[in-house]
Short mmCIF file of C-alpha atoms and ligand atoms in Angstrom, two decimals:
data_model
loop_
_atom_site.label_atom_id
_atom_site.label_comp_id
_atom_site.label_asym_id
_atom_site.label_seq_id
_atom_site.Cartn_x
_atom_site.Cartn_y
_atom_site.Cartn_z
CA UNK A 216 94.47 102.61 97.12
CA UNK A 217 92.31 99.27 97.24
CA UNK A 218 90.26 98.54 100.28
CA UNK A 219 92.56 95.46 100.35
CA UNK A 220 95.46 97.06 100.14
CA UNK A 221 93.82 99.50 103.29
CA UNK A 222 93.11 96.06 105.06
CA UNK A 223 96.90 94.75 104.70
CA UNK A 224 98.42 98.10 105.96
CA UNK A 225 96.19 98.44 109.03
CA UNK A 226 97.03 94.97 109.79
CA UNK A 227 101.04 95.76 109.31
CA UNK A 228 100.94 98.81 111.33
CA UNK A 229 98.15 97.06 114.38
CA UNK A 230 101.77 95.74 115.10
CA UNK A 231 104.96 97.16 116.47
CA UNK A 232 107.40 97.66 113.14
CA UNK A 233 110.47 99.27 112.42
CA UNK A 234 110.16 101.24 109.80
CA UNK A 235 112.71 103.11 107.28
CA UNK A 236 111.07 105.33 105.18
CA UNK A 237 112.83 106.93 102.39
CA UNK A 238 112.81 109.45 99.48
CA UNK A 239 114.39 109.41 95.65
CA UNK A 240 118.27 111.17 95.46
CA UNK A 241 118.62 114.73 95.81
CA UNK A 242 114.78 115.04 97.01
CA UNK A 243 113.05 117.76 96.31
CA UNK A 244 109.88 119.44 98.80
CA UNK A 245 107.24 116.68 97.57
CA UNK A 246 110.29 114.00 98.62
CA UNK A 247 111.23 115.54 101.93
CA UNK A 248 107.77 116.46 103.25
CA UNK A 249 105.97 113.44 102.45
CA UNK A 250 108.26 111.51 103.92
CA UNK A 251 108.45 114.05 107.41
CA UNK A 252 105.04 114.05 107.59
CA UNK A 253 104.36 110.49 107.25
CA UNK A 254 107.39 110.14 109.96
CA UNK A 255 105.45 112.44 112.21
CA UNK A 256 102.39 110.15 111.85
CA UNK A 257 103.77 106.59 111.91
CA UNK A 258 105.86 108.17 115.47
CA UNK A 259 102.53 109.16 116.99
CA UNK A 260 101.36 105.90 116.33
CA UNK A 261 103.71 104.18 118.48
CA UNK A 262 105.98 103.05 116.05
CA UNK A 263 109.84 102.99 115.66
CA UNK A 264 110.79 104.64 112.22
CA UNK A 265 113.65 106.19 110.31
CA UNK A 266 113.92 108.43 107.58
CA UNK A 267 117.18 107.78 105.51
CA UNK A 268 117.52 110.11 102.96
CA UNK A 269 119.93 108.68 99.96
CA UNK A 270 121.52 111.98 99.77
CA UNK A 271 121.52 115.73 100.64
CA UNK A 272 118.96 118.32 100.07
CA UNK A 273 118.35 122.16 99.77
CA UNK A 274 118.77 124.24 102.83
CA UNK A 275 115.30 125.80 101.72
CA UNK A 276 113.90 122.56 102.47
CA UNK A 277 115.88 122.15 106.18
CA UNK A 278 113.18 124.17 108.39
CA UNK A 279 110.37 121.46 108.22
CA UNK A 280 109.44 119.83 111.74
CA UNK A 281 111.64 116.81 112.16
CA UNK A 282 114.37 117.50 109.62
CA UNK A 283 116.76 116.95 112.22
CA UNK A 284 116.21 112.95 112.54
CA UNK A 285 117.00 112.90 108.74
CA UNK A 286 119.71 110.23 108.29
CA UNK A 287 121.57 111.48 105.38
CA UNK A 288 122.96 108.33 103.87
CA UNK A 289 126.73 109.54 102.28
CA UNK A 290 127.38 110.90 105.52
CA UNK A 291 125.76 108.61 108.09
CA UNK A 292 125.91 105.39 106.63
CA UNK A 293 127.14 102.80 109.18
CA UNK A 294 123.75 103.72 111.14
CA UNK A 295 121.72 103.54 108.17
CA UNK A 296 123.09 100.54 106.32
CA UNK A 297 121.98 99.27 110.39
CA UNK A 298 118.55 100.20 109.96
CA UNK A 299 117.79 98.84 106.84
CA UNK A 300 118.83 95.92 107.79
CA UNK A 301 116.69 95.65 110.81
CA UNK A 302 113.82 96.95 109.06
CA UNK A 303 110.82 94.94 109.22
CA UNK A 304 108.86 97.97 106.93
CA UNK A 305 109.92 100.32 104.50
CA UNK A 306 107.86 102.95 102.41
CA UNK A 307 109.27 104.43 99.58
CA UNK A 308 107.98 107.69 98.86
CA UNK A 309 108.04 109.86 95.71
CA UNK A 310 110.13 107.48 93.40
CA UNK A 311 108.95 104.01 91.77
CA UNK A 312 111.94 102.25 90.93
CA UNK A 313 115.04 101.51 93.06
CA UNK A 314 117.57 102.87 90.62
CA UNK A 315 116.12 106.29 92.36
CA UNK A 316 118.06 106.31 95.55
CA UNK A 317 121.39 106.03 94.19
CA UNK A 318 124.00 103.79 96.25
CA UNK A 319 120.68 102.80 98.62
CA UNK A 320 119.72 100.69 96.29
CA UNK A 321 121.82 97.71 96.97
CA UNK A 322 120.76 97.58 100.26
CA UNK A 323 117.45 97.74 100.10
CA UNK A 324 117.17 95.24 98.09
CA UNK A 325 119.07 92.90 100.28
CA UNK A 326 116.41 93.00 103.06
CA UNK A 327 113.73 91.10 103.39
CA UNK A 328 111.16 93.87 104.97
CA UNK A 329 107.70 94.74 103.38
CA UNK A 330 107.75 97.34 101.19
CA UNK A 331 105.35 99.89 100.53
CA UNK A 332 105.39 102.61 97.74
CA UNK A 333 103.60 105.98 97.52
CA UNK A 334 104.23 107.73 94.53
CA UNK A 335 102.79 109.77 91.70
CA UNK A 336 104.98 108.85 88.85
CA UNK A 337 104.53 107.12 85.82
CA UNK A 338 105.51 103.49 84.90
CA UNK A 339 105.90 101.65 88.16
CA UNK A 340 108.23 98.89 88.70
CA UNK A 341 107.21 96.20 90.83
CA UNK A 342 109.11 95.48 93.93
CA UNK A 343 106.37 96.64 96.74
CA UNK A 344 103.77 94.34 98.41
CA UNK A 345 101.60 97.17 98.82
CA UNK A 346 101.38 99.67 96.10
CA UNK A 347 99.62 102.84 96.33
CA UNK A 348 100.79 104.38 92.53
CA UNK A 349 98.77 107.33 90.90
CA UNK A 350 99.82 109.36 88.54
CA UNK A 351 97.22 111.95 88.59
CA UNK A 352 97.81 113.27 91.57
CA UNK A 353 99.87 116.49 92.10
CA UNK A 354 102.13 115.11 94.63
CA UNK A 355 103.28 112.16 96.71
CA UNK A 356 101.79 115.06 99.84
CA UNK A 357 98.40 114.77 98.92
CA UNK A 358 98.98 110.91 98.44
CA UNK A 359 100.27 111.00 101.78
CA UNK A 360 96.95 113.15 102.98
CA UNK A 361 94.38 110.61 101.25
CA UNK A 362 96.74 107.56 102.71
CA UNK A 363 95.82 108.94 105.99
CA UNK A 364 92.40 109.03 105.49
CA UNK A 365 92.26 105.57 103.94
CA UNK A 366 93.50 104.36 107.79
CA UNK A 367 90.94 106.50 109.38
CA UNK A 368 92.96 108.86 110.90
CA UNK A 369 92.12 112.39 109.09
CA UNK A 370 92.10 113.97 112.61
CA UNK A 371 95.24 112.60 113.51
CA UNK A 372 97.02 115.41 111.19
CA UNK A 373 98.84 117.73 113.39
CA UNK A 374 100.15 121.09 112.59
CA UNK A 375 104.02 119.75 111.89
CA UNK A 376 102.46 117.04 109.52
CA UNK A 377 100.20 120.18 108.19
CA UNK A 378 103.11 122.16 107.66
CA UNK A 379 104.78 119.25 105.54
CA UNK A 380 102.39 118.35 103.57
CA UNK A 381 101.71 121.80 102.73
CA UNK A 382 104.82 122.47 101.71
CA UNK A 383 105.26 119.44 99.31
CA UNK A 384 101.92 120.19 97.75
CA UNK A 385 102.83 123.99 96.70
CA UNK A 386 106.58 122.92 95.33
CA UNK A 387 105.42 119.90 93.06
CA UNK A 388 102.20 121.92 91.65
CA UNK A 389 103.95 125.51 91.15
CA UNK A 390 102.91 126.99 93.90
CA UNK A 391 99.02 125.20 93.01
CA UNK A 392 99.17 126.39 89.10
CA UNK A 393 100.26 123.03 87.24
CA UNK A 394 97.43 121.03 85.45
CA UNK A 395 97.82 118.30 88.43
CA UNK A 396 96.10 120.89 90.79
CA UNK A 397 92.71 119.60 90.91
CA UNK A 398 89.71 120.77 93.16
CA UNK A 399 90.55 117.86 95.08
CA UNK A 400 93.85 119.31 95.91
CA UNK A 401 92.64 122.43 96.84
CA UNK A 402 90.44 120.83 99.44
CA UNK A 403 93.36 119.18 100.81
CA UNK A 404 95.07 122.28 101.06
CA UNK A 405 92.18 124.00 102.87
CA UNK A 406 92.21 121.23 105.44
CA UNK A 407 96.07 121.94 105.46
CA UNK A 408 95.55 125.44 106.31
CA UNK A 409 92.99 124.42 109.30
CA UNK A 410 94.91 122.10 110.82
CA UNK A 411 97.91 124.19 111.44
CA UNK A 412 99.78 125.23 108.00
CA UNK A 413 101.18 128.39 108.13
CA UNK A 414 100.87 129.12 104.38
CA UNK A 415 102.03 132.58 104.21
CA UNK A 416 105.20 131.54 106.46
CA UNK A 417 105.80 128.45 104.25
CA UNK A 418 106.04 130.29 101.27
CA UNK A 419 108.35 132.55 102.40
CA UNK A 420 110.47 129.56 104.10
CA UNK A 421 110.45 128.36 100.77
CA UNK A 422 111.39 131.01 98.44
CA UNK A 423 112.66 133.97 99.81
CA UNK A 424 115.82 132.30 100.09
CA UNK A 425 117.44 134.06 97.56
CA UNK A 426 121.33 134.70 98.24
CA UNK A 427 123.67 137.44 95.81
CA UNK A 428 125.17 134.44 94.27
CA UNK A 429 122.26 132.51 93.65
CA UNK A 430 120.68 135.66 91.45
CA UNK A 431 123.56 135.76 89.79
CA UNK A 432 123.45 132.74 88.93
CA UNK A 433 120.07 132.91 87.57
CA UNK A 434 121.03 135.51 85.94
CA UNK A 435 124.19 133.68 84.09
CA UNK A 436 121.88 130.95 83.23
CA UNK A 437 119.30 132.81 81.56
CA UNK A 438 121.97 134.60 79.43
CA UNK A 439 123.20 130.95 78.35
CA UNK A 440 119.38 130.40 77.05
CA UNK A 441 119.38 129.04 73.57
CA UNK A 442 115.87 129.59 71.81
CA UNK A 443 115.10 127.21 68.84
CA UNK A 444 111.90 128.76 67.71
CA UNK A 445 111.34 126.46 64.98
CA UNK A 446 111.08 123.38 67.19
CA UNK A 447 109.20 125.49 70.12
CA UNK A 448 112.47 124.73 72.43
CA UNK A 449 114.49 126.90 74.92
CA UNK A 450 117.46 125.50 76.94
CA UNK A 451 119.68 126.21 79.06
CA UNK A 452 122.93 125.16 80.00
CA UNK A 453 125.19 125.86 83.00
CA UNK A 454 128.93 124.27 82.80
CA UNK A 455 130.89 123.35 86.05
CA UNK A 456 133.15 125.96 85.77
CA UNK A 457 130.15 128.87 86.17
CA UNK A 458 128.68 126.55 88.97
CA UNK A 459 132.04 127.38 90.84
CA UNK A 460 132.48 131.13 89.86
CA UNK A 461 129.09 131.94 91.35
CA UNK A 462 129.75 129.92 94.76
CA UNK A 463 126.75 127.03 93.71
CA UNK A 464 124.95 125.39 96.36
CA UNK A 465 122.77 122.07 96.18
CA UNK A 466 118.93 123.93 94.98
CA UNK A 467 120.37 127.00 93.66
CA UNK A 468 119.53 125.83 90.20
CA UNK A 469 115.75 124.82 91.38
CA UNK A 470 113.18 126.59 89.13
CA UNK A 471 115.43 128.01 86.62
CA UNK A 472 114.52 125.38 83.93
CA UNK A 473 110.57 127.09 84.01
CA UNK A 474 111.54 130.31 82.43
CA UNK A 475 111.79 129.24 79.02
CA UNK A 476 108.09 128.20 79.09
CA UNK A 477 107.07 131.79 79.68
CA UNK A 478 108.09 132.95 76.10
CA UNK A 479 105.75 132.63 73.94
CA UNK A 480 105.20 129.53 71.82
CA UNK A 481 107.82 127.96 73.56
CA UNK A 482 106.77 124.06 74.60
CA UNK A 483 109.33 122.35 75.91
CA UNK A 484 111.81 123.90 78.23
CA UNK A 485 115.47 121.89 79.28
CA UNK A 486 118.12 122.66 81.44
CA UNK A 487 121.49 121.00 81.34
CA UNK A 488 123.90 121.25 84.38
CA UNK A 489 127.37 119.94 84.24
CA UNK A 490 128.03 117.80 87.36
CA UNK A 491 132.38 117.06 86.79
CA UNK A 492 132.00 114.63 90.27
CA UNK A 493 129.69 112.34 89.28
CA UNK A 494 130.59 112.80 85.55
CA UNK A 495 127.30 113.62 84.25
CA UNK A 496 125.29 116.08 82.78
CA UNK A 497 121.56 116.55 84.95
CA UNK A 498 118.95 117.49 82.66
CA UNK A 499 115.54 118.84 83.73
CA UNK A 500 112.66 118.82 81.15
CA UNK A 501 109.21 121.12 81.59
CA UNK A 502 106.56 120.97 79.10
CA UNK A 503 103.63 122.55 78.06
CA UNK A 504 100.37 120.71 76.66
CA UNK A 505 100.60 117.10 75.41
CA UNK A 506 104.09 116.74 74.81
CA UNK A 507 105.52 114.01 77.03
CA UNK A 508 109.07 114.97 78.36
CA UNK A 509 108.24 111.71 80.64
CA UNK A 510 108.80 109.72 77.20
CA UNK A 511 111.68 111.84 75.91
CA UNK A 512 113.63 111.67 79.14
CA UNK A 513 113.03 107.94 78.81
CA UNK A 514 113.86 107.17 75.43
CA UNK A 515 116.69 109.32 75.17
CA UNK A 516 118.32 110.24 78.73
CA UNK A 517 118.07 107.28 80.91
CA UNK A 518 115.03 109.74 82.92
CA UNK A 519 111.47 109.79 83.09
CA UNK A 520 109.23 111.72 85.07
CA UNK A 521 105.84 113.21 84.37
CA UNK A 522 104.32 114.19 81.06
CA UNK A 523 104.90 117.88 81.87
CA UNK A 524 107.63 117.31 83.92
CA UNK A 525 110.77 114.72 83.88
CA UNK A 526 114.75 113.95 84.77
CA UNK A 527 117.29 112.43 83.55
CA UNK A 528 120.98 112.55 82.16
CA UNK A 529 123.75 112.29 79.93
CA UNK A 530 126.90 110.83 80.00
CA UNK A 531 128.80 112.75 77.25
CA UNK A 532 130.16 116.21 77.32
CA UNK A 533 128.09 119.55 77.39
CA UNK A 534 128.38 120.24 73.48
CA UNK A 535 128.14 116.81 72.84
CA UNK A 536 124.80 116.35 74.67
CA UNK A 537 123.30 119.35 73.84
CA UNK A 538 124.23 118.82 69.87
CA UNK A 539 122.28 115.61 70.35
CA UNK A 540 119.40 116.84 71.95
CA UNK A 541 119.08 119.21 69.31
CA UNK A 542 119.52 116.68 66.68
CA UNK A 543 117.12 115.19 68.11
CA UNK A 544 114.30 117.92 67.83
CA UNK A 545 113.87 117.63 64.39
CA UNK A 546 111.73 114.19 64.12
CA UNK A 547 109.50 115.93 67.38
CA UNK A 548 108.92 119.31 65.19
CA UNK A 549 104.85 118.80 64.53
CA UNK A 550 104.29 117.90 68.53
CA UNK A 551 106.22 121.02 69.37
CA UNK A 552 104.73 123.43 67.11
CA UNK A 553 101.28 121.81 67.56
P1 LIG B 833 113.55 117.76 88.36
O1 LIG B 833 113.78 118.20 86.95
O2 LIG B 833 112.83 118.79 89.16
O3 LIG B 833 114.79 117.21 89.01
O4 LIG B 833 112.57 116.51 88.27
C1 LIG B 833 111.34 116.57 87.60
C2 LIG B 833 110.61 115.26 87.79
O5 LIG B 833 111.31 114.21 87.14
C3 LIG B 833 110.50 114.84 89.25
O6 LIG B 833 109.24 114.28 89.44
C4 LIG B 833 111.59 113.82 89.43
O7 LIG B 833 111.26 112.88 90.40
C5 LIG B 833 111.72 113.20 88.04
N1 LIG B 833 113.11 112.89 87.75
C6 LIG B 833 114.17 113.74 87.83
N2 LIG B 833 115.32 113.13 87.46
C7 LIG B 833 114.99 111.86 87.13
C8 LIG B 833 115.75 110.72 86.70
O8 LIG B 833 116.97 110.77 86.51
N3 LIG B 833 115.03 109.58 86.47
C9 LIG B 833 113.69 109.52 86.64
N4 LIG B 833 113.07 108.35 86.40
N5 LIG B 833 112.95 110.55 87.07
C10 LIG B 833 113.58 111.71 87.32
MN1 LIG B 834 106.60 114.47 93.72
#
């Protein structure tokens, strides 16, 4: 963040605002706590502020201080579409274009409130007054850390902000393994840990969550794995109809899309899951080493992401989409067996 940038968002906040403050759909740990924690801090600052979350979220995610004032908007959204509208402020956190929050996106950009954006991803689109974009850092939490620090107010982190921070930090870096876990990161975390995080109870919050049907789920997908060693490609696919025999809830399918990295030579892992509501298929894409699954979710599944990992989706049929992707490998062979 520029020290004008700083200037401009001490000034807004030396004021009274109301603030909505609000994640990308279906957010993940980095989405939720950033935006709980930066709650927590704007609240102790005297001001009035909202989180309105476009959509719902894991129940592995539901423990963090303050997850009870999350407005979910498909279910609350009289109240919400309310508070946008009186907004005078609104952060966006963890996404960089407004085609992120789903059917939010209308309204937000009917308002006229400031916007500021804190995010981590690549290829920003340009609809805040004050941007604070970087895609080398691990998450939007340690954004959210160093954007406290920028205001001078390192020592206003309490032990629920700790705890959400914390949390976002570990999910978006792998538990502090991917290559966006810097020293820098660490340090963060350290502070984390001394002002309050419990990190032991976090983790478990987090990940011993396991349910029957969720392992056998896992289990289901990783027999679906298709391994294309010639293009240095695993993927997985999971239809609606095994969604439904093994009871799926919303996060059950987090992670799964990482094993096919851990066989060897294997560079770019993918995970297709068949959603029949929305008609789509959700893909996931994980990397390993230069290849950019940011650019292939762009280019070919209306995603993006980060180089190692990215979204995105499909519109066609299971088989269809994943006889395309495959088609597609062939002109990305040299990258993936680089
Ligand atoms: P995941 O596969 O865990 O859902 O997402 C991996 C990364 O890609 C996250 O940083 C997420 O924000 C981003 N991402 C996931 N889906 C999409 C999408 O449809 N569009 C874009 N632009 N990014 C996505
Ligand atoms: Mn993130």
């Amino acid at each position: 963040m520029n020290l004008e940038d700083i200037k401009a968002t001490k000034e807004l906040l030396s004021a009274e605002q109301k603030i909505v403050i609000i994640p990308h759909k279906n957010p993940d740990g980095d989405a939720i706590g950033s935006t709980l924690a930066l709650w927590h801090y704007l609240k102790n600052k005297g001001h009035n502020a909202t989180i309105i979350s476009p959509n719902d979220y894991p129940k592995f995610l539901k423990w963090m201080p303050g997850n009870e004032q999350i407005k979910n908007f498909e279910t609350d959204s009289i109240g919400a579409k309310r508070l946008i509208a009186e907004a005078t402020l609104i952060f966006t956190l963890d996404f960089n274009h407004l085609g992120r929050i789903g059917q939010l996106q209308p309204l937000v950009e009917d308002t006229s409130a400031t916007f500021i954006m804190i995010d981590h991803h690549q290829a920003p689109s340009d609809y805040a007054k004050i941007m604070y974009s970087d895609v080398s850092m691990s998450s939007t939490c340690e954004m959210i850390y160093n954007f406290i620090e920028f205001l001078g107010d390192e020592n206003k982190v309490t032990p629920e902000m700790a705890s959400c921070l914390y949390t976002g930090i570990m999910t978006d870096t792998g538990s502090f393994k991917y290559r966006s876990t810097t020293s820098n990161t660490h340090r963060i975390v350290a502070n984390l840990i001394e002002k309050g995080a419990d990190n032991t109870k976090i983790h478990n919050n987090v990940f011993d969550t396991n349910t029957p049907s969720k392992l056998h789920l896992l289990g289901c997908a990783l027999k679906n794995m298709v391994i294309l060693k010639k293009y240095g490609t695993a993927y997985i696919t999971l239809s609606q109809e095994e969604l439904d025999i093994y009871n799926y809830k919303k996060g059950d399918t987090e992670g799964i899309v990482n094993y096919g990295l851990t066989l060897d030579g294997i560079k770019l892992a993918v995970i297709f899951i068949e959603n029949k509501e929305e008609g789509i298929i959700k893909i996931s894409f994980r990397s390993e080493g230069n290849f950019s699954v940011n650019e292939f979710a762009r280019n070919h599944f209306q995603g993006g992401g980060h180089t190692n990992a990215a979204g995105g989706k499909s519109d066609e049929t299971m088989e269809e989409t994943t006889t395309y992707f495959t088609s597609l490998l062939e002109r990305y062979k040299d990258e993936l067996n680089a």
